[in-house]
Amino acid sequence: MAFLAVYLFYLLAFGSSSSNAAAQINQVGVCYGQLGNNLPAPSQSVQLLQKLNATQVKLYDANPKILNALIGSKLYITVMVPNELIINISSNQTLANQWVQNNVIPYYPRAMIRYILVGNEVLSYYFKPLWFYLVPAVKRIHQSVKTFGLSNVKVGTPLAIDMLESSVLLPSNGTFRSDIAGKVVKPLLQFLNQTNSFFFVDLYPYFEWVSKPNTISLGYALLAAQNKTFKDPVSGLVYNNLLDQMLDSVVFAMKKLGYPSIPLFIAETGWPNGGDIDQIGANIYNAATYNRNVVKKFTAMPSAGTPARRGVNISVNIFALYNENQKPGAGTERHFGLLYPNGTSVYDIDLSGHTPDSTYSPLPQPTNNKPYKGKLWCVVAKGASWNQLGRASNFACGQDNRTCEAIRPGGKCYKPNWLVLHASYAFSAYWAQFRSSGATCFFNGLAVQTTKDPSYLSCQFPSVNL
Ligand SMILES: *[C@@H]1O[C@H](CO)[C@@H](O)[C@H](O)[C@H]1NC(C)=O
Ligand SMILES: *[C@@H]1O[C@H](CO)[C@@H](O)[C@H](O)[C@H]1NC(C)=O
Ligand SMILES: *[C@@H]1O[C@H](CO)[C@@H](O)[C@H](O)[C@H]1NC(C)=O
Ligand SMILES: *[C@@H]1O[C@H](CO)[C@@H](O)[C@H](O)[C@H]1NC(C)=O
Ligand SMILES: *[C@@H]1O[C@H](CO)[C@@H](O)[C@H](O)[C@H]1NC(C)=O
Ligand SMILES: *[C@@H]1O[C@H](CO)[C@@H](O)[C@H](O)[C@H]1NC(C)=O
Ligand SMILES: *[C@@H]1O[C@H](CO)[C@@H](O)[C@H](O)[C@H]1NC(C)=O
Ligand SMILES: *[C@@H]1O[C@H](CO)[C@@H](O)[C@H](O)[C@H]1NC(C)=O
Ligand SMILES: *[C@@H]1O[C@H](CO)[C@@H](O)[C@H](O)[C@H]1NC(C)=O
């Protein structure tokens, strides 16, 4: 409680400069994800953020080494309360206070912590058990922030676009999912309104485009087709990019719940610079184009805002600082970085918005803006550590007892009985069988997609046929 006493004294002595309206300034920053085993140290990472001219940084936790490295940096900082703590914090003010005391107070105000996000995308289906604890936990953390007198720290929670049940292709129809609208989103909006905080959203035009590449033009998703417009038939508003449609869909959804003017904050956006062979549009050219256009849009003075909110400033964080080699899922997940893990840029980008595109080095032309057509296999990656192959193969073969029949004794692919061949067979067979239900060809980096048929003699490897 010593810290608490010091802060109460500070409050009494100097008063709290409570700002009423959320200062809505244009800030462009970067999400500093750490799911890689080859990333630069925090102190070097802070230097790299500054070199990129970021003005803010978002963490997915409150990592002490990173926060220490950020002391004195002038970067606005977002820290995050992990999802795992939400249930306990929701009913325990002592625990909320303890979290703020341990994760914010030691660094504040020398590290410029400005936002505390409670949880990450908690209203997505996957986190259903947490839904009804979210707002109570947000309120507890806000209470702690008040108790400690952190008057310039805003509290909120970032939500993914699956918060909406409507399509972002018709912004005026923006509607929150009915399973969360009344019970969770409305109380959240009421809290954000009362505390002058932001509605934090994670918006990826990339994923919208990937799901409908024949309906949405790529340039429109990349904010690169200023002349291509869509007029919303209900609102009459005219759009020239997909990100604005996503932002306004959220605006209209909030309006429906009675909160038309809560400011938005893009907690995350981005575009992958690479991915797997079966993924489209993930390349350096598109990533550079999208992120540069985002920087241009959100550093413009005066602000463009969105069609529903002309001229309004919006802060944004680009995901992510690095390509992160330990993110699970499809290849794109590991290729959102502005930087490679060795600290060099994947492409030129100046987050201050002061560098004109024409001065950047030329970009490699995209080769995967159209879907790959043909067969694909999933084989052991170069450099995969052999001692992990057995377990991965067992997993691949364990989902269905028919998957790996061919590499059992007597099977067509049993001989030669080599670990790497059998593992490649298991990966290919598993992926071919389960890709349509979401299986990926990754196995923690042990596997990679290939266009080269690994079949031999009478052993045919199952393929994915695109
Ligand atoms: C937008 O943010 C800039 C700082 O980036 C500030 O100077 C300006 O007043 C803000 N505009 C509005 C309308 O809030
Ligand atoms: C939450 O509280 C329960 C009961 O006090 C405890 O057993 C559990 O470990 C706590 N969970 C976390 C993630 O701290
Ligand atoms: C609340 O959290 C504090 C601090 O972690 C813990 O000591 C206490 O047991 C918790 N109270 C309840 C009712 O779980
Ligand atoms: C509007 O969104 C609802 C879902 O909230 C959907 O059922 C309806 O079809 C949409 N209307 C139009 C015109 O797209
Ligand atoms: C948009 O239209 C204007 C006028 O028709 C034209 O000069 C400009 O080159 C077009 N821009 C793009 C990016 O197509
Ligand atoms: C809060 O809600 C009231 C009533 O709708 C509105 O007048 C006010 O502008 C809102 N404030 C914010 C910050 O959204
Ligand atoms: C950094 O990593 C990238 C991607 O692996 C590589 O192309 C580049 O040559 C590396 N640069 C240096 C200086 O090591
Ligand atoms: C950051 O801004 C400075 C000053 O405007 C500029 O010289 C530098 O090139 C910018 N950094 C990047 C990575 O573009
Ligand atoms: C394979 O699995 C099915 C369904 O689980 C089971 O009925 C069958 O006996 C299994 N076959 C072998 C050879 O284990």
Coordinates of N, CA, C and O in Angstrom, one line a residue, residues 281-339:
G281 N -2.7 -12.5 -52.0 CA -2.6 -11.0 -51.6 C -1.6 -10.7 -50.5 O -1.5 -9.6 -50.1
A282 N -1.0 -11.7 -50.0 CA -0.1 -11.5 -48.9 C 1.3 -11.3 -49.5 O 2.0 -12.3 -49.8
N283 N 1.7 -10.1 -49.7 CA 3.1 -9.9 -50.3 C 3.5 -8.5 -49.9 O 2.8 -7.7 -49.3
I284 N 4.8 -8.3 -50.1 CA 5.5 -7.0 -49.7 C 4.8 -5.8 -50.3 O 4.6 -4.8 -49.7
Y285 N 4.5 -5.9 -51.6 CA 3.9 -4.8 -52.4 C 2.6 -4.4 -51.7 O 2.4 -3.2 -51.4
N286 N 1.7 -5.3 -51.4 CA 0.4 -4.9 -50.9 C 0.6 -4.4 -49.4 O -0.1 -3.5 -49.0
A287 N 1.5 -5.1 -48.7 CA 1.6 -4.7 -47.3 C 2.1 -3.3 -47.2 O 1.7 -2.4 -46.4
A288 N 3.1 -2.9 -48.0 CA 3.7 -1.6 -48.1 C 2.6 -0.6 -48.5 O 2.4 0.5 -47.9
T289 N 1.8 -1.0 -49.5 CA 0.8 -0.1 -50.1 C -0.2 0.2 -49.0 O -0.6 1.4 -48.7
Y290 N -0.7 -0.8 -48.3 CA -1.8 -0.7 -47.3 C -1.2 0.2 -46.2 O -1.9 1.2 -45.8
N291 N -0.1 -0.2 -45.6 CA 0.3 0.5 -44.4 C 0.7 1.9 -44.7 O 0.5 2.8 -43.9
R292 N 1.3 2.2 -45.8 CA 1.7 3.5 -46.2 C 0.4 4.4 -46.4 O 0.4 5.5 -45.9
N293 N -0.6 3.8 -47.0 CA -1.9 4.5 -47.1 C -2.6 4.8 -45.8 O -3.2 5.8 -45.6
V294 N -2.4 3.8 -44.9 CA -3.0 4.0 -43.5 C -2.3 5.2 -42.9 O -2.9 6.1 -42.3
V295 N -0.9 5.2 -43.0 CA -0.2 6.3 -42.4 C -0.6 7.6 -43.0 O -0.9 8.6 -42.3
K296 N -0.7 7.7 -44.3 CA -1.1 8.9 -45.0 C -2.5 9.4 -44.5 O -2.7 10.5 -44.2
K297 N -3.4 8.4 -44.4 CA -4.8 8.8 -44.0 C -4.8 9.3 -42.6 O -5.5 10.3 -42.4
F298 N -4.1 8.7 -41.7 CA -4.3 9.0 -40.3 C -3.3 10.1 -39.8 O -3.4 10.6 -38.7
T299 N -2.4 10.5 -40.7 CA -1.5 11.6 -40.3 C -1.9 12.9 -41.1 O -1.3 14.0 -40.9
A300 N -2.9 12.8 -42.0 CA -3.3 14.0 -42.8 C -3.8 15.1 -41.8 O -4.4 14.8 -40.8
M301 N -3.5 16.3 -42.2 CA -4.0 17.5 -41.4 C -4.6 18.4 -42.4 O -3.9 18.8 -43.3
P302 N -5.9 18.8 -42.3 CA -6.7 18.3 -41.3 C -7.1 16.8 -41.6 O -7.0 16.4 -42.7
S303 N -7.6 16.1 -40.5 CA -8.0 14.7 -40.7 C -9.1 14.5 -41.7 O -10.0 15.4 -41.8
A304 N -9.0 13.4 -42.4 CA -10.1 13.1 -43.3 C -11.3 12.5 -42.5 O -12.4 12.8 -42.8
G305 N -11.0 11.8 -41.5 CA -12.1 11.1 -40.8 C -12.7 10.0 -41.6 O -12.0 9.5 -42.5
T306 N -13.9 9.7 -41.4 CA -14.7 8.8 -42.3 C -15.9 9.5 -42.8 O -16.3 10.5 -42.3
P307 N -16.6 8.9 -43.8 CA -17.8 9.5 -44.3 C -18.8 9.9 -43.2 O -19.4 10.9 -43.3
A308 N -18.9 9.0 -42.2 CA -19.9 9.3 -41.2 C -19.4 10.3 -40.1 O -20.1 10.9 -39.4
R309 N -18.1 10.4 -40.1 CA -17.5 11.3 -39.1 C -16.4 12.1 -39.8 O -15.2 11.9 -39.6
R310 N -16.8 13.0 -40.6 CA -15.8 13.9 -41.4 C -14.9 14.6 -40.4 O -15.4 15.2 -39.5
G311 N -13.6 14.6 -40.8 CA -12.7 15.5 -40.1 C -12.3 15.1 -38.7 O -11.5 15.7 -38.0
V312 N -12.8 13.9 -38.3 CA -12.4 13.4 -36.9 C -11.1 12.7 -36.9 O -10.8 11.9 -37.8
N313 N -10.3 13.0 -35.9 CA -9.0 12.3 -35.7 C -9.2 10.9 -35.2 O -10.1 10.6 -34.4
I314 N -8.4 10.0 -35.7 CA -8.4 8.6 -35.2 C -7.0 8.1 -35.0 O -6.2 8.3 -35.9
S315 N -6.7 7.5 -33.8 CA -5.4 7.0 -33.6 C -5.4 5.5 -34.1 O -6.4 4.9 -34.2
V316 N -4.2 5.1 -34.5 CA -4.1 3.8 -35.1 C -2.7 3.1 -34.8 O -1.7 3.8 -34.6
N317 N -2.8 1.8 -34.5 CA -1.6 1.0 -34.4 C -1.5 0.0 -35.5 O -2.4 -0.7 -35.8
I318 N -0.3 0.0 -36.1 CA -0.1 -1.0 -37.2 C 0.4 -2.3 -36.6 O 1.3 -2.3 -35.8
F319 N -0.2 -3.4 -37.0 CA 0.3 -4.7 -36.5 C 1.2 -5.3 -37.7 O 0.7 -5.4 -38.8
A320 N 2.4 -5.5 -37.4 CA 3.1 -5.5 -36.1 C 4.5 -5.0 -36.3 O 5.0 -4.8 -37.5
L321 N 5.3 -4.9 -35.2 CA 6.6 -4.5 -35.4 C 7.5 -5.5 -36.1 O 8.2 -5.2 -37.1
Y322 N 7.4 -6.8 -35.8 CA 8.2 -7.8 -36.4 C 7.4 -8.9 -37.0 O 6.3 -9.2 -36.6
N323 N 7.9 -9.6 -38.0 CA 7.5 -10.9 -38.3 C 7.7 -11.9 -37.2 O 8.9 -11.9 -36.7
E324 N 6.7 -12.6 -36.7 CA 6.8 -13.4 -35.5 C 6.7 -14.8 -35.8 O 5.7 -15.3 -36.1
N325 N 7.9 -15.5 -35.7 CA 7.9 -16.9 -36.2 C 7.2 -17.9 -35.3 O 7.1 -19.1 -35.7
Q326 N 6.8 -17.5 -34.2 CA 6.1 -18.5 -33.3 C 4.6 -18.4 -33.2 O 3.9 -19.0 -32.4
K327 N 4.0 -17.5 -34.1 CA 2.6 -17.4 -34.1 C 2.0 -18.6 -34.8 O 2.4 -18.9 -35.9
P328 N 1.0 -19.2 -34.2 CA 0.4 -20.4 -34.9 C -0.5 -20.0 -36.0 O -0.8 -18.8 -36.2
G329 N -1.0 -21.0 -36.7 CA -2.0 -20.7 -37.8 C -1.3 -20.6 -39.2 O -0.2 -21.1 -39.4
A330 N -2.1 -20.0 -40.1 CA -1.6 -19.9 -41.5 C -0.3 -19.0 -41.6 O 0.0 -18.2 -40.6
G331 N 0.4 -19.1 -42.7 CA 1.6 -18.4 -42.8 C 1.5 -16.9 -42.7 O 2.5 -16.3 -42.2
T332 N 0.4 -16.3 -43.1 CA 0.3 -14.9 -43.0 C 0.4 -14.4 -41.6 O 1.0 -13.3 -41.3
E333 N 0.0 -15.2 -40.6 CA 0.1 -14.8 -39.2 C 1.5 -14.5 -38.8 O 1.8 -13.7 -37.9
R334 N 2.5 -15.1 -39.5 CA 3.9 -14.9 -39.1 C 4.6 -13.9 -40.0 O 5.8 -13.7 -39.9
H335 N 3.7 -13.1 -40.8 CA 4.3 -12.2 -41.7 C 3.6 -10.8 -41.7 O 3.3 -10.3 -42.8
F336 N 3.3 -10.3 -40.6 CA 2.7 -9.0 -40.5 C 3.7 -7.9 -40.2 O 3.3 -6.7 -40.0
G337 N 5.0 -8.2 -40.0 CA 5.9 -7.3 -39.5 C 6.3 -6.1 -40.5 O 6.3 -6.3 -41.7
L338 N 6.6 -5.0 -39.9 CA 7.2 -3.9 -40.6 C 8.7 -4.2 -40.7 O 9.4 -3.8 -41.6
L339 N 9.2 -5.0 -39.8 CA 10.6 -5.4 -39.7 C 10.8 -6.9 -39.7 O 10.0 -7.6 -39.2

